[in-house]
């Protein structure tokens, strides 16, 4: 964590991340640089040892014309390049949802910021994991939500996720449906056969009535001829 020795806002040059990148990049791989309005900058290293080297070397030096204090914080939220429990949990979640390396590093940085803001990280991890599980492009989702995550905004529940009990019920229903399919097909065939038989009987009855009417008409014609004679 880089702070201005005498306090005050950060110099304008700090807003260009290349300023701090040039100062700290020679010590190792820098994952993220986050500058705050209170004159604090968080420089996150991939390796803890690089963060320690940077702290020992740069503490008391000038960056962009101002004296700075540099220290590695170990306050439970994993700042300054120190991996803590939350880092491991985010890394595990990223691996589970197949996030790329860049999204993983940014997500770790964002959750460190949320920890500093006093957010409920257990709750946030659960909600974000639900969102990632429901997304076809989880890495892109992280990039889209990154600014809100850093600002400590609520993540909110995922409306596309279902509980495990619901999944089990769905699976059971699907299983029972599969078991019933042969019976359903048999019933459908029987129903179609009954309909065909009913149509056949209906045609037979219709034909019989037509034949009866034709015989009646023929009988009437014959009786009419007899009377004329």
GROMACS .gro file of C-alpha atoms in nm:
model
  229
    1UNK     CA    1   0.000   0.000   0.000
    2UNK     CA    2   0.146   0.332  -0.110
    3UNK     CA    3   0.049   0.645   0.085
    4UNK     CA    4   0.168   1.004   0.064
    5UNK     CA    5   0.400   1.065   0.356
    6UNK     CA    6   0.255   1.403   0.456
    7UNK     CA    7  -0.105   1.319   0.366
    8UNK     CA    8  -0.317   1.496   0.109
    9UNK     CA    9  -0.470   1.391  -0.222
   10UNK     CA   10  -0.269   1.193  -0.474
   11UNK     CA   11  -0.079   1.389  -0.738
   12UNK     CA   12  -0.236   1.406  -1.082
   13UNK     CA   13   0.040   1.183  -1.220
   14UNK     CA   14  -0.088   0.893  -1.007
   15UNK     CA   15  -0.406   0.885  -1.210
   16UNK     CA   16  -0.193   0.749  -1.491
   17UNK     CA   17  -0.130   0.393  -1.378
   18UNK     CA   18   0.189   0.388  -1.580
   19UNK     CA   19   0.340   0.619  -1.316
   20UNK     CA   20   0.312   0.359  -1.039
   21UNK     CA   21   0.372   0.075  -1.283
   22UNK     CA   22   0.711   0.223  -1.373
   23UNK     CA   23   0.799   0.267  -1.006
   24UNK     CA   24   0.699  -0.083  -0.891
   25UNK     CA   25   0.705  -0.295  -1.205
   26UNK     CA   26   1.077  -0.366  -1.174
   27UNK     CA   27   1.016  -0.565  -0.854
   28UNK     CA   28   0.787  -0.825  -1.013
   29UNK     CA   29   0.456  -0.892  -1.185
   30UNK     CA   30   0.202  -0.625  -1.089
   31UNK     CA   31  -0.155  -0.754  -1.108
   32UNK     CA   32  -0.350  -0.439  -1.033
   33UNK     CA   33  -0.301  -0.075  -0.937
   34UNK     CA   34  -0.588   0.103  -0.767
   35UNK     CA   35  -0.559   0.472  -0.675
   36UNK     CA   36  -0.790   0.624  -0.414
   37UNK     CA   37  -0.888   0.985  -0.355
   38UNK     CA   38  -0.747   0.982   0.000
   39UNK     CA   39  -0.392   0.969  -0.132
   40UNK     CA   40  -0.359   0.592  -0.106
   41UNK     CA   41  -0.268   0.358  -0.388
   42UNK     CA   42  -0.292  -0.019  -0.373
   43UNK     CA   43  -0.031  -0.201  -0.580
   44UNK     CA   44  -0.097  -0.573  -0.598
   45UNK     CA   45   0.182  -0.813  -0.684
   46UNK     CA   46   0.148  -1.169  -0.804
   47UNK     CA   47   0.416  -1.284  -0.558
   48UNK     CA   48   0.427  -1.182  -0.192
   49UNK     CA   49   0.805  -1.173  -0.199
   50UNK     CA   50   0.799  -0.907  -0.472
   51UNK     CA   51   0.563  -0.698  -0.261
   52UNK     CA   52   0.802  -0.724   0.034
   53UNK     CA   53   1.101  -0.621  -0.181
   54UNK     CA   54   0.908  -0.324  -0.320
   55UNK     CA   55   0.805  -0.216   0.030
   56UNK     CA   56   1.159  -0.228   0.166
   57UNK     CA   57   1.309  -0.045  -0.134
   58UNK     CA   58   1.044   0.221  -0.208
   59UNK     CA   59   0.946   0.320   0.147
   60UNK     CA   60   1.050   0.685   0.199
   61UNK     CA   61   1.130   0.741  -0.169
   62UNK     CA   62   0.968   0.993  -0.404
   63UNK     CA   63   0.718   0.900  -0.670
   64UNK     CA   64   0.604   1.175  -0.907
   65UNK     CA   65   0.769   1.433  -0.684
   66UNK     CA   66   0.610   1.337  -0.351
   67UNK     CA   67   0.750   1.137  -0.062
   68UNK     CA   68   0.565   0.813  -0.003
   69UNK     CA   69   0.530   0.548   0.262
   70UNK     CA   70   0.510   0.193   0.136
   71UNK     CA   71   0.407  -0.105   0.345
   72UNK     CA   72   0.269  -0.453   0.299
   73UNK     CA   73  -0.058  -0.485   0.482
   74UNK     CA   74  -0.169  -0.809   0.640
   75UNK     CA   75  -0.503  -0.708   0.783
   76UNK     CA   76  -0.716  -1.002   0.667
   77UNK     CA   77  -0.836  -0.860   0.341
   78UNK     CA   78  -0.525  -0.935   0.143
   79UNK     CA   79  -0.395  -0.593   0.041
   80UNK     CA   80  -0.050  -0.510  -0.084
   81UNK     CA   81   0.014  -0.838  -0.259
   82UNK     CA   82  -0.040  -1.065   0.044
   83UNK     CA   83  -0.256  -1.366  -0.027
   84UNK     CA   84  -0.510  -1.438   0.246
   85UNK     CA   85  -0.813  -1.662   0.288
   86UNK     CA   86  -1.034  -1.446   0.067
   87UNK     CA   87  -0.779  -1.466  -0.214
   88UNK     CA   88  -0.783  -1.844  -0.199
   89UNK     CA   89  -1.161  -1.855  -0.197
   90UNK     CA   90  -1.185  -1.625  -0.500
   91UNK     CA   91  -0.917  -1.829  -0.679
   92UNK     CA   92  -1.110  -2.149  -0.608
   93UNK     CA   93  -1.433  -1.994  -0.732
   94UNK     CA   94  -1.258  -1.867  -1.045
   95UNK     CA   95  -1.120  -2.214  -1.114
   96UNK     CA   96  -1.462  -2.370  -1.063
   97UNK     CA   97  -1.623  -2.134  -1.314
   98UNK     CA   98  -1.324  -2.140  -1.554
   99UNK     CA   99  -1.239  -1.771  -1.539
  100UNK     CA  100  -0.932  -1.658  -1.730
  101UNK     CA  101  -0.624  -1.536  -1.545
  102UNK     CA  102  -0.696  -1.165  -1.601
  103UNK     CA  103  -1.053  -1.188  -1.473
  104UNK     CA  104  -0.935  -1.387  -1.172
  105UNK     CA  105  -0.675  -1.125  -1.077
  106UNK     CA  106  -0.925  -0.842  -1.119
  107UNK     CA  107  -1.184  -1.027  -0.915
  108UNK     CA  108  -0.937  -1.082  -0.631
  109UNK     CA  109  -0.853  -0.711  -0.638
  110UNK     CA  110  -1.222  -0.614  -0.638
  111UNK     CA  111  -1.300  -0.836  -0.340
  112UNK     CA  112  -1.007  -0.689  -0.149
  113UNK     CA  113  -1.166  -0.349  -0.207
  114UNK     CA  114  -1.501  -0.483  -0.086
  115UNK     CA  115  -1.334  -0.621   0.224
  116UNK     CA  116  -1.186  -0.279   0.296
  117UNK     CA  117  -1.534  -0.128   0.260
  118UNK     CA  118  -1.678  -0.370   0.513
  119UNK     CA  119  -1.890  -0.575   0.272
  120UNK     CA  120  -2.015  -0.920   0.369
  121UNK     CA  121  -1.771  -1.120   0.161
  122UNK     CA  122  -1.923  -1.460   0.240
  123UNK     CA  123  -2.259  -1.341   0.113
  124UNK     CA  124  -2.104  -1.168  -0.189
  125UNK     CA  125  -1.908  -1.478  -0.293
  126UNK     CA  126  -2.220  -1.692  -0.279
  127UNK     CA  127  -2.423  -1.447  -0.489
  128UNK     CA  128  -2.147  -1.392  -0.744
  129UNK     CA  129  -2.091  -1.768  -0.774
  130UNK     CA  130  -2.461  -1.807  -0.861
  131UNK     CA  131  -2.427  -1.541  -1.133
  132UNK     CA  132  -2.115  -1.705  -1.276
  133UNK     CA  133  -2.278  -2.048  -1.277
  134UNK     CA  134  -2.572  -1.912  -1.477
  135UNK     CA  135  -2.355  -1.723  -1.728
  136UNK     CA  136  -2.233  -1.859  -2.062
  137UNK     CA  137  -1.942  -1.612  -2.051
  138UNK     CA  138  -1.833  -1.583  -1.687
  139UNK     CA  139  -1.509  -1.393  -1.759
  140UNK     CA  140  -1.702  -1.130  -1.955
  141UNK     CA  141  -1.951  -1.108  -1.669
  142UNK     CA  142  -1.669  -1.030  -1.425
  143UNK     CA  143  -1.547  -0.747  -1.649
  144UNK     CA  144  -1.900  -0.608  -1.675
  145UNK     CA  145  -1.953  -0.609  -1.297
  146UNK     CA  146  -1.600  -0.504  -1.199
  147UNK     CA  147  -1.669  -0.134  -1.140
  148UNK     CA  148  -1.974  -0.206  -0.920
  149UNK     CA  149  -1.780  -0.470  -0.729
  150UNK     CA  150  -1.498  -0.225  -0.656
  151UNK     CA  151  -1.745   0.042  -0.545
  152UNK     CA  152  -1.902  -0.196  -0.295
  153UNK     CA  153  -2.243  -0.197  -0.463
  154UNK     CA  154  -2.479  -0.487  -0.382
  155UNK     CA  155  -2.443  -0.785  -0.612
  156UNK     CA  156  -2.804  -0.897  -0.583
  157UNK     CA  157  -2.945  -1.247  -0.628
  158UNK     CA  158  -2.935  -1.430  -0.961
  159UNK     CA  159  -3.288  -1.487  -1.089
  160UNK     CA  160  -3.178  -1.774  -1.313
  161UNK     CA  161  -3.044  -2.000  -1.040
  162UNK     CA  162  -3.248  -2.279  -0.882
  163UNK     CA  163  -3.199  -2.444  -0.547
  164UNK     CA  164  -3.053  -2.790  -0.519
  165UNK     CA  165  -3.381  -2.926  -0.387
  166UNK     CA  166  -3.559  -2.791  -0.694
  167UNK     CA  167  -3.298  -2.953  -0.916
  168UNK     CA  168  -3.350  -3.283  -0.740
  169UNK     CA  169  -3.724  -3.255  -0.782
  170UNK     CA  170  -3.679  -3.168  -1.146
  171UNK     CA  171  -3.444  -3.462  -1.193
  172UNK     CA  172  -3.691  -3.691  -1.020
  173UNK     CA  173  -3.976  -3.565  -1.232
  174UNK     CA  174  -3.772  -3.614  -1.546
  175UNK     CA  175  -3.685  -3.965  -1.430
  176UNK     CA  176  -4.047  -4.053  -1.367
  177UNK     CA  177  -4.139  -3.900  -1.701
  178UNK     CA  178  -3.888  -4.121  -1.877
  179UNK     CA  179  -4.033  -4.426  -1.699
  180UNK     CA  180  -4.381  -4.337  -1.813
  181UNK     CA  181  -4.298  -4.274  -2.176
  182UNK     CA  182  -4.358  -4.632  -2.300
  183UNK     CA  183  -4.692  -4.638  -2.119
  184UNK     CA  184  -4.781  -4.301  -2.265
  185UNK     CA  185  -4.701  -4.426  -2.614
  186UNK     CA  186  -4.913  -4.737  -2.559
  187UNK     CA  187  -5.205  -4.527  -2.440
  188UNK     CA  188  -5.165  -4.298  -2.738
  189UNK     CA  189  -5.168  -4.593  -2.978
  190UNK     CA  190  -5.476  -4.740  -2.808
  191UNK     CA  191  -5.650  -4.405  -2.829
  192UNK     CA  192  -5.570  -4.374  -3.199
  193UNK     CA  193  -5.690  -4.730  -3.257
  194UNK     CA  194  -6.016  -4.659  -3.073
  195UNK     CA  195  -6.067  -4.349  -3.284
  196UNK     CA  196  -6.014  -4.545  -3.605
  197UNK     CA  197  -6.256  -4.814  -3.491
  198UNK     CA  198  -6.512  -4.553  -3.400
  199UNK     CA  199  -6.476  -4.392  -3.743
  200UNK     CA  200  -6.517  -4.733  -3.906
  201UNK     CA  201  -6.830  -4.807  -3.703
  202UNK     CA  202  -6.963  -4.464  -3.782
  203UNK     CA  203  -6.912  -4.520  -4.155
  204UNK     CA  204  -7.077  -4.861  -4.129
  205UNK     CA  205  -7.379  -4.714  -3.951
  206UNK     CA  206  -7.400  -4.436  -4.207
  207UNK     CA  207  -7.378  -4.681  -4.494
  208UNK     CA  208  -7.641  -4.905  -4.334
  209UNK     CA  209  -7.879  -4.610  -4.297
  210UNK     CA  210  -7.822  -4.514  -4.660
  211UNK     CA  211  -7.897  -4.867  -4.771
  212UNK     CA  212  -8.214  -4.873  -4.562
  213UNK     CA  213  -8.330  -4.544  -4.711
  214UNK     CA  214  -8.252  -4.668  -5.061
  215UNK     CA  215  -8.457  -4.985  -5.001
  216UNK     CA  216  -8.743  -4.771  -4.869
  217UNK     CA  217  -8.731  -4.548  -5.176
  218UNK     CA  218  -8.724  -4.851  -5.407
  219UNK     CA  219  -9.022  -5.002  -5.223
  220UNK     CA  220  -9.214  -4.677  -5.261
  221UNK     CA  221  -9.140  -4.669  -5.634
  222UNK     CA  222  -9.253  -5.030  -5.675
  223UNK     CA  223  -9.580  -4.969  -5.486
  224UNK     CA  224  -9.641  -4.658  -5.694
  225UNK     CA  225  -9.607  -4.857  -6.015
  226UNK     CA  226  -9.844  -5.122  -5.885
  227UNK     CA  227 -10.114  -4.862  -5.814
  228UNK     CA  228 -10.082  -4.709  -6.159
  229UNK     CA  229 -10.146  -5.048  -6.313
   0.00000   0.00000   0.00000
